[in-house]
Amino acid sequence: MVTDSAEKLLAEVQAIVGEEFASAEVEERILASYDATRRASLPEVVAFPRSAEEISAVLKLANRGKTPVYPRGAASGLTGGAVPVAGGIVLDLRRMSRILEIDEDNQVATVEPGVTVSDFQTEVQRLGLFYPPDPASADFSTLGGNVAECAGGLRAVKYGVTRDYVTGLEVVLPQGDIIHVGARTLKCVTGYDLTRLFVGSEGTLGIFTKIHLRLIPLPPARRTLLALFDSPEAAATAAPRLLKAGILPAALEFIDDATIECIRKQQPLDIPAAARGALIIELDGDEASCVAGIAVIERACSENGALETRRADTPADRARLWPSARPPRPRFSRPSRTSSTRTSASCRRGPRKCSAARAKSAAGMASSSPTTATSARATCMSTSCSRTAKRRMPKPKPPRPKS
Ligand SMILES: Cc1cc2nc3c(=O)[nH]c(=O)nc-3n(C[C@H](O)[C@H](O)[C@H](O)COP(=O)(O)OP(=O)(O)OC[C@H]3O[C@@H](n4cnc5c(N)ncnc54)[C@H](O)[C@@H]3O)c2cc1C
């Protein structure tokens, strides 16, 4: 049921973002009610802003009415930060999905927060550049969400995490002020490092509307190895020992027995029955060092109990191997309403299109969404209500939004 106050709030938000881009329909509210923690709570209004100025105006409005505001990317977060536990307004940022600039000479880029990680990686790779942070959710999670969570991922050991690539941000503060921290260049070393303060702040300090990212040259060669072990413990024990072999892998992924069972059922990898644990090891660099390095890693795997090792040398071999370590797009994450392109035109589709169908599919999300979080963080971005509440997570169950 939409109350008079919710109707008033909707009208005020619509006056800022446009009628088509704010909704209080129950389907749209359900879609904005949860994240990968499976906690769920209905917001009053969902808005799809297009600019920092619109977000600023919504936050000023929210401050006047002490209304909580929740920024939201792809809702794949495992900390509960995007769940509107106190109702209010959800700002779905996936309409802000333009790659604004890729500066090849200076190896930096500027993006809007709704660009997905894999779309960005693909674009920079076309230019011989590399954005290393690579969470397993890269195909659907947004760069805004990655910055807010300081996402790590498969390449963290060699290349670091999201924090190591953010050089500057445009941020809308809870009161609605738009500020810039850091810079679009690497050389910005004086003064307080406010950029680092914002990275990992889970939406509690402000909403990122532009993100400046550092890039590095794309390594010319890549080699991947699958090592099979007779138990998850054997694989886990071998992993740190491989690092001592003197080769730093670009990615090192542990696969447990339950995951191997799923792979056996779903993928043509032909894994022997004795294998109950595995490691995927990827090296990158120049061709010669990759070839030599993979031989060293193969030897180290055998010396540390591997039943078998398999090389994946061609892109096709690698593509067959990596999906086993990458989840498919979860059902809790509906496709974004725009695909990110370099300076793409703005989306003209409103939130109402097909929202009933999307909500229906979202309602069935529970069976496929992973849950590992142990606490949920509720953030209220209204100045007069800037609390952060931590709560214990119940056992995972399908989301039942509160109205
Ligand atoms: C299958 C799966 C695999 C995953 N693998 C990894 C992994 O390998 N490594 C890893 O680190 N994480 C991983 N995650 C967790 C998750 O994908 C990351 O935390 C990701 O960064 C969240 O991005 P999102 O766009 O989904 O953000 P959301 O879940 O929508 O939001 C996450 C938080 O960021 C805030 N937020 C979103 N956008 C903005 C913005 N523009 N400004 C300010 N705050 C904002 C939200 O309020 C919320 O607090 C995985 C999750 C899943 C479901």
XYZ file of C-alpha atoms and ligand atoms in Angstrom:
456
model
C 0.000 0.000 0.000
C 1.350 3.431 -0.902
C 0.658 5.902 1.890
C 0.014 9.616 1.433
C 3.499 10.416 2.701
C 5.061 7.897 0.289
C 3.047 9.407 -2.557
C 4.297 12.859 -1.606
C 7.866 11.582 -1.401
C 7.505 9.903 -4.808
C 6.200 13.105 -6.391
C 9.112 15.086 -4.933
C 11.703 12.560 -6.129
C 10.053 12.406 -9.557
C 10.294 16.190 -9.768
C 14.081 15.753 -9.478
C 14.862 12.667 -11.588
C 11.882 12.705 -13.939
C 8.579 10.862 -13.640
C 9.836 7.798 -15.510
C 12.847 7.360 -13.255
C 11.296 7.060 -9.816
C 8.740 4.528 -8.711
C 6.760 3.425 -5.668
C 5.284 0.400 -7.411
C 5.569 -2.696 -5.291
C 7.410 -4.670 -7.990
C 10.087 -2.018 -8.266
C 10.364 -1.779 -4.467
C 10.794 -5.566 -4.161
C 13.566 -5.453 -6.742
C 15.359 -2.845 -4.644
C 14.737 -4.551 -1.322
C 17.628 -7.041 -1.005
C 21.205 -7.875 -1.830
C 23.287 -11.056 -1.808
C 22.927 -11.389 1.974
C 19.257 -12.243 1.313
C 18.175 -9.735 3.913
C 15.233 -7.805 2.526
C 13.279 -4.720 3.455
C 11.084 -2.577 1.218
C 12.007 1.023 0.448
C 9.241 3.574 -0.064
C 10.633 4.896 -3.339
C 13.199 3.660 -5.866
C 14.928 6.259 -8.029
C 17.266 5.932 -10.999
C 19.271 9.179 -11.054
C 21.375 10.202 -14.019
C 23.771 12.756 -12.519
C 25.541 13.997 -9.397
C 23.239 17.017 -9.425
C 20.120 14.833 -9.289
C 21.613 12.763 -6.456
C 22.528 15.957 -4.619
C 18.946 17.233 -4.922
C 17.518 13.905 -3.693
C 19.838 13.952 -0.665
C 18.861 17.544 0.170
C 15.208 16.532 -0.052
C 15.868 13.458 2.125
C 17.587 15.601 4.744
C 14.568 17.864 4.993
C 12.279 14.907 5.717
C 14.884 12.834 7.641
C 14.418 10.102 5.049
C 17.077 7.372 4.813
C 18.788 6.952 1.429
C 20.564 3.818 0.182
C 22.898 3.846 -2.834
C 22.720 0.618 -4.803
C 24.754 -0.902 -7.618
C 24.109 -4.481 -8.740
C 23.137 -5.590 -5.201
C 25.731 -8.366 -5.179
C 27.202 -7.055 -1.922
C 27.702 -9.479 0.928
C 27.522 -6.915 3.723
C 23.883 -5.800 3.504
C 24.760 -2.164 2.778
C 22.322 -1.834 -0.111
C 19.361 -3.243 1.859
C 16.974 -0.409 2.813
C 16.434 -1.615 6.386
C 14.829 1.663 7.422
C 12.704 2.166 4.288
C 13.189 5.516 2.579
C 14.739 5.950 -0.862
C 16.906 3.524 -2.823
C 19.102 5.195 -5.432
C 19.800 2.583 -8.107
C 22.916 3.926 -9.830
C 23.011 1.694 -12.876
C 21.706 4.383 -15.209
C 25.012 6.135 -14.587
C 26.885 3.633 -16.698
C 29.147 5.603 -19.014
C 32.864 5.150 -19.395
C 33.660 8.847 -19.664
C 37.313 8.683 -20.637
C 40.126 6.227 -21.216
C 43.373 8.190 -21.461
C 45.763 5.749 -23.109
C 48.824 7.987 -22.805
C 48.461 8.553 -19.079
C 46.917 5.119 -18.420
C 43.976 6.456 -16.451
C 40.220 6.293 -16.923
C 37.148 8.025 -15.577
C 33.879 6.157 -15.204
C 30.419 6.588 -13.789
C 29.570 4.270 -10.884
C 27.118 2.004 -12.718
C 29.643 0.556 -15.190
C 30.109 -3.175 -14.606
C 33.638 -4.366 -13.926
C 33.770 -6.758 -16.874
C 32.474 -4.145 -19.349
C 35.214 -1.811 -18.176
C 37.889 -4.525 -18.335
C 36.835 -5.369 -21.884
C 36.952 -1.741 -23.020
C 40.435 -1.071 -21.611
C 41.776 -4.366 -22.943
C 40.799 -3.304 -26.451
C 43.370 -0.524 -26.013
C 46.103 -2.795 -24.639
C 45.437 -1.695 -21.057
C 44.551 -3.677 -17.958
C 42.317 -3.063 -14.938
C 43.399 -5.897 -12.602
C 40.779 -5.954 -9.768
C 38.650 -8.946 -10.657
C 36.000 -9.997 -8.140
C 34.229 -13.218 -9.037
C 31.155 -10.996 -9.457
C 32.884 -8.940 -12.201
C 30.253 -9.816 -14.805
C 27.494 -8.076 -12.881
C 28.902 -5.975 -10.006
C 29.386 -2.253 -10.601
C 32.533 -0.195 -10.195
C 30.662 2.033 -7.704
C 29.833 -1.014 -5.594
C 33.408 -2.291 -5.957
C 34.813 1.016 -4.701
C 32.290 1.121 -1.843
C 33.283 -2.421 -0.818
C 36.946 -2.194 -1.841
C 36.405 -5.399 -3.791
C 39.315 -7.794 -4.046
C 39.146 -10.847 -6.208
C 41.149 -13.402 -8.057
C 44.168 -11.248 -8.809
C 44.600 -9.595 -5.398
C 47.823 -11.412 -4.457
C 49.801 -10.022 -7.371
C 47.929 -6.843 -8.251
C 46.192 -5.666 -5.085
C 42.567 -4.666 -4.593
C 40.257 -1.903 -5.839
C 41.796 0.631 -3.406
C 45.107 0.334 -5.269
C 43.541 1.589 -8.520
C 41.275 4.453 -7.389
C 43.097 7.771 -7.813
C 40.164 10.112 -7.259
C 36.423 10.399 -6.803
C 33.535 12.754 -7.278
C 31.342 12.235 -4.222
C 27.936 13.546 -3.195
C 28.083 13.931 0.577
C 25.070 13.063 2.755
C 24.030 16.745 2.958
C 24.058 16.983 -0.846
C 27.375 18.797 -1.360
C 29.327 17.577 -4.391
C 33.065 17.266 -3.703
C 36.139 15.973 -5.518
C 38.893 14.051 -3.759
C 42.196 12.846 -5.202
C 42.807 13.455 -8.898
C 42.565 11.770 -12.274
C 46.348 11.500 -12.404
C 48.668 9.332 -10.356
C 50.748 12.258 -9.141
C 48.634 13.724 -6.372
C 50.505 13.165 -3.158
C 50.055 16.202 -0.934
C 47.361 16.615 1.688
C 45.034 14.162 3.354
C 44.340 10.991 1.402
C 40.555 11.311 1.483
C 40.164 8.983 -1.495
C 41.337 6.079 0.661
C 38.855 7.061 3.351
C 35.967 6.808 0.891
C 37.095 3.512 -0.666
C 35.495 0.731 1.372
C 33.053 3.071 3.129
C 30.053 0.950 1.998
C 27.916 3.951 1.127
C 28.149 5.432 4.636
C 30.178 8.548 3.757
C 28.773 9.594 0.408
C 27.712 8.474 -3.059
C 30.398 8.147 -5.737
C 29.311 9.705 -8.997
C 32.638 9.689 -10.882
C 35.551 7.349 -10.317
C 39.103 7.960 -11.581
C 40.985 4.703 -12.072
C 44.602 3.854 -12.729
C 45.366 1.320 -15.461
C 48.468 -0.689 -16.287
C 49.726 -2.166 -19.563
C 48.034 -5.437 -20.504
C 50.478 -8.326 -19.959
C 51.170 -9.848 -23.385
C 51.009 -13.497 -22.301
C 48.967 -15.588 -19.909
C 49.187 -19.248 -18.871
C 46.728 -21.179 -16.717
C 47.059 -24.435 -14.840
C 44.483 -26.644 -13.108
C 45.941 -28.766 -10.296
C 43.758 -31.535 -8.842
C 44.187 -32.840 -5.280
C 42.609 -35.712 -3.346
C 41.072 -33.398 -0.731
C 40.222 -29.715 -0.240
C 42.733 -29.674 2.629
C 45.545 -30.907 0.352
C 44.743 -28.165 -2.162
C 44.565 -25.493 0.550
C 47.858 -26.634 2.081
C 49.588 -26.605 -1.292
C 48.522 -23.028 -2.151
C 50.919 -21.094 0.147
C 53.726 -23.534 -0.691
C 53.343 -22.737 -4.396
C 53.928 -19.078 -3.597
C 57.279 -20.096 -2.097
C 58.366 -21.541 -5.452
C 59.395 -17.997 -6.366
C 56.692 -17.293 -8.963
C 53.931 -14.843 -8.086
C 50.703 -15.973 -9.787
C 48.353 -13.386 -11.285
C 45.492 -15.469 -9.886
C 45.298 -18.375 -7.478
C 41.836 -19.805 -6.900
C 40.925 -22.582 -4.468
C 38.083 -24.936 -5.419
C 36.514 -27.126 -2.725
C 34.855 -30.521 -3.047
C 31.289 -29.134 -3.224
C 32.275 -26.872 -6.109
C 34.039 -29.751 -7.864
C 30.829 -31.736 -7.579
C 28.922 -28.877 -9.260
C 31.559 -28.659 -12.001
C 31.280 -32.406 -12.608
C 27.533 -32.009 -13.088
C 27.619 -28.900 -15.247
C 30.850 -28.678 -17.215
C 32.738 -30.915 -19.576
C 36.004 -30.780 -17.611
C 36.203 -34.529 -17.043
C 37.448 -34.420 -13.469
C 38.481 -37.829 -12.061
C 36.488 -39.241 -9.132
C 39.511 -39.101 -6.804
C 39.810 -35.313 -7.142
C 38.133 -33.505 -4.239
C 40.076 -30.256 -4.179
C 41.705 -28.095 -6.852
C 43.677 -24.958 -7.515
C 43.530 -22.798 -10.620
C 46.784 -20.940 -11.053
C 47.255 -18.219 -13.655
C 50.512 -16.532 -14.593
C 50.874 -13.447 -16.738
C 53.775 -11.443 -18.104
C 55.937 -11.952 -21.172
C 55.735 -15.220 -23.110
C 59.100 -16.628 -21.979
C 58.567 -15.987 -18.273
C 55.043 -17.460 -18.435
C 56.263 -20.654 -20.109
C 59.141 -21.058 -17.645
C 56.953 -20.087 -14.675
C 54.197 -22.561 -15.433
C 56.775 -25.390 -15.529
C 58.016 -24.341 -12.064
C 54.446 -24.251 -10.726
C 53.663 -27.639 -12.258
C 56.674 -29.146 -10.492
C 55.725 -27.481 -7.205
C 52.168 -28.857 -7.506
C 53.454 -32.390 -8.008
C 55.861 -32.044 -5.073
C 52.953 -30.874 -2.929
C 50.609 -33.763 -3.573
C 48.755 -32.875 -6.797
C 47.109 -35.919 -8.387
C 47.314 -34.295 -11.774
C 47.953 -30.944 -13.438
C 46.386 -29.686 -16.655
C 47.526 -26.726 -18.705
C 45.101 -24.349 -20.382
C 47.269 -22.547 -22.892
C 44.827 -21.216 -25.447
C 42.104 -18.631 -24.768
C 39.521 -21.345 -25.553
C 41.034 -23.713 -22.953
C 41.074 -20.914 -20.388
C 37.480 -19.966 -21.117
C 36.486 -23.585 -20.362
C 38.409 -23.579 -17.093
C 37.597 -20.225 -15.526
C 33.795 -20.454 -15.439
C 34.311 -23.162 -12.837
C 35.662 -20.468 -10.520
C 33.241 -17.753 -11.597
C 29.586 -17.817 -10.656
C 26.902 -17.217 -13.248
C 24.892 -13.984 -12.925
C 22.797 -14.607 -9.817
C 19.063 -14.310 -10.093
C 19.029 -11.575 -7.449
C 20.782 -9.287 -9.900
C 18.557 -8.219 -12.731
C 20.332 -7.053 -15.852
C 21.101 -3.363 -15.687
C 18.797 -1.204 -17.758
C 21.683 0.177 -19.786
C 24.744 -1.526 -21.113
C 27.816 0.502 -20.404
C 29.526 1.996 -23.356
C 32.061 4.664 -23.754
C 30.161 7.961 -23.534
C 26.935 6.196 -24.431
C 23.705 8.124 -24.759
C 21.485 8.201 -21.710
C 18.913 5.492 -21.220
C 15.366 6.452 -22.088
C 13.617 3.446 -20.607
C 11.754 4.114 -17.437
C 11.708 1.882 -14.376
C 8.179 0.745 -14.971
C 8.911 -1.326 -18.047
C 8.557 -5.007 -17.213
C 8.978 -4.410 -13.493
C 6.378 -7.054 -12.651
C 8.278 -9.679 -14.602
C 11.563 -8.638 -13.041
C 10.100 -8.766 -9.543
C 8.696 -12.216 -10.241
C 12.083 -13.501 -11.292
C 13.709 -11.781 -8.322
C 11.304 -13.442 -5.907
C 12.792 -16.768 -6.967
C 16.321 -15.630 -6.385
C 16.966 -17.277 -3.090
C 18.004 -20.687 -4.289
C 20.956 -19.381 -6.253
C 22.245 -16.528 -4.143
C 25.335 -17.269 -2.108
C 25.405 -16.025 1.449
C 28.544 -15.695 3.476
C 28.001 -12.439 5.340
C 27.656 -12.475 9.086
C 26.536 -8.912 9.618
C 24.406 -6.406 7.790
C 25.046 -2.705 7.843
C 22.186 -0.300 7.561
C 23.126 3.163 6.506
C 21.039 6.236 6.763
C 22.422 9.055 4.676
C 20.225 11.735 6.172
C 22.432 14.137 8.193
C 20.187 14.042 11.177
C 20.083 10.274 11.116
C 23.557 9.109 10.209
C 23.638 5.958 12.224
C 25.112 2.677 11.173
C 23.403 -0.349 12.644
C 25.081 -3.758 12.806
C 22.921 -6.802 13.184
C 23.378 -10.527 13.387
C 22.390 -12.375 10.259
C 19.752 -15.090 10.516
C 20.087 -18.389 8.667
C 19.733 -17.810 4.917
C 16.137 -17.979 3.662
C 14.171 -16.455 0.796
C 13.733 -12.708 1.159
C 10.377 -11.557 2.485
C 10.359 -7.777 2.262
C 8.686 -5.920 5.077
C 6.208 -3.341 3.921
C 28.744 -14.557 -6.646
C 29.479 -13.432 -5.988
C 30.860 -13.373 -6.078
C 31.559 -12.336 -5.427
N 32.913 -12.305 -5.514
C 33.591 -11.331 -4.872
C 35.030 -11.296 -4.921
O 35.667 -12.140 -5.548
N 35.657 -10.301 -4.252
C 34.969 -9.353 -3.546
O 35.597 -8.456 -2.949
N 33.607 -9.356 -3.492
C 32.914 -10.316 -4.130
N 31.550 -10.351 -4.063
C 30.827 -9.309 -3.330
C 30.287 -8.167 -4.243
O 30.173 -8.559 -5.578
C 31.204 -6.974 -4.168
O 31.171 -6.478 -2.857
C 30.831 -5.843 -5.137
O 31.800 -4.848 -4.975
C 29.459 -5.229 -4.887
O 29.133 -4.440 -6.025
P 27.617 -4.103 -6.363
O 27.583 -3.233 -7.566
O 26.802 -5.327 -6.413
O 27.242 -3.219 -5.072
P 25.944 -3.316 -4.144
O 25.819 -4.661 -3.549
O 24.778 -2.770 -4.856
O 26.367 -2.287 -3.009
C 27.399 -2.630 -2.127
C 27.615 -1.448 -1.167
O 28.105 -0.345 -1.893
C 27.248 0.792 -1.737
N 27.294 1.467 -3.026
C 26.969 0.966 -4.251
N 27.222 1.876 -5.199
C 27.708 2.971 -4.576
C 28.145 4.246 -5.005
N 28.132 4.603 -6.294
N 28.567 5.144 -4.064
C 28.596 4.817 -2.751
N 28.192 3.623 -2.289
C 27.752 2.728 -3.187
C 25.903 0.219 -1.352
O 25.156 1.146 -0.587
C 26.337 -0.962 -0.490
O 26.667 -0.551 0.804
C 30.836 -11.373 -4.688
C 29.446 -11.438 -4.620
C 28.771 -12.448 -5.260
C 27.277 -12.512 -5.153
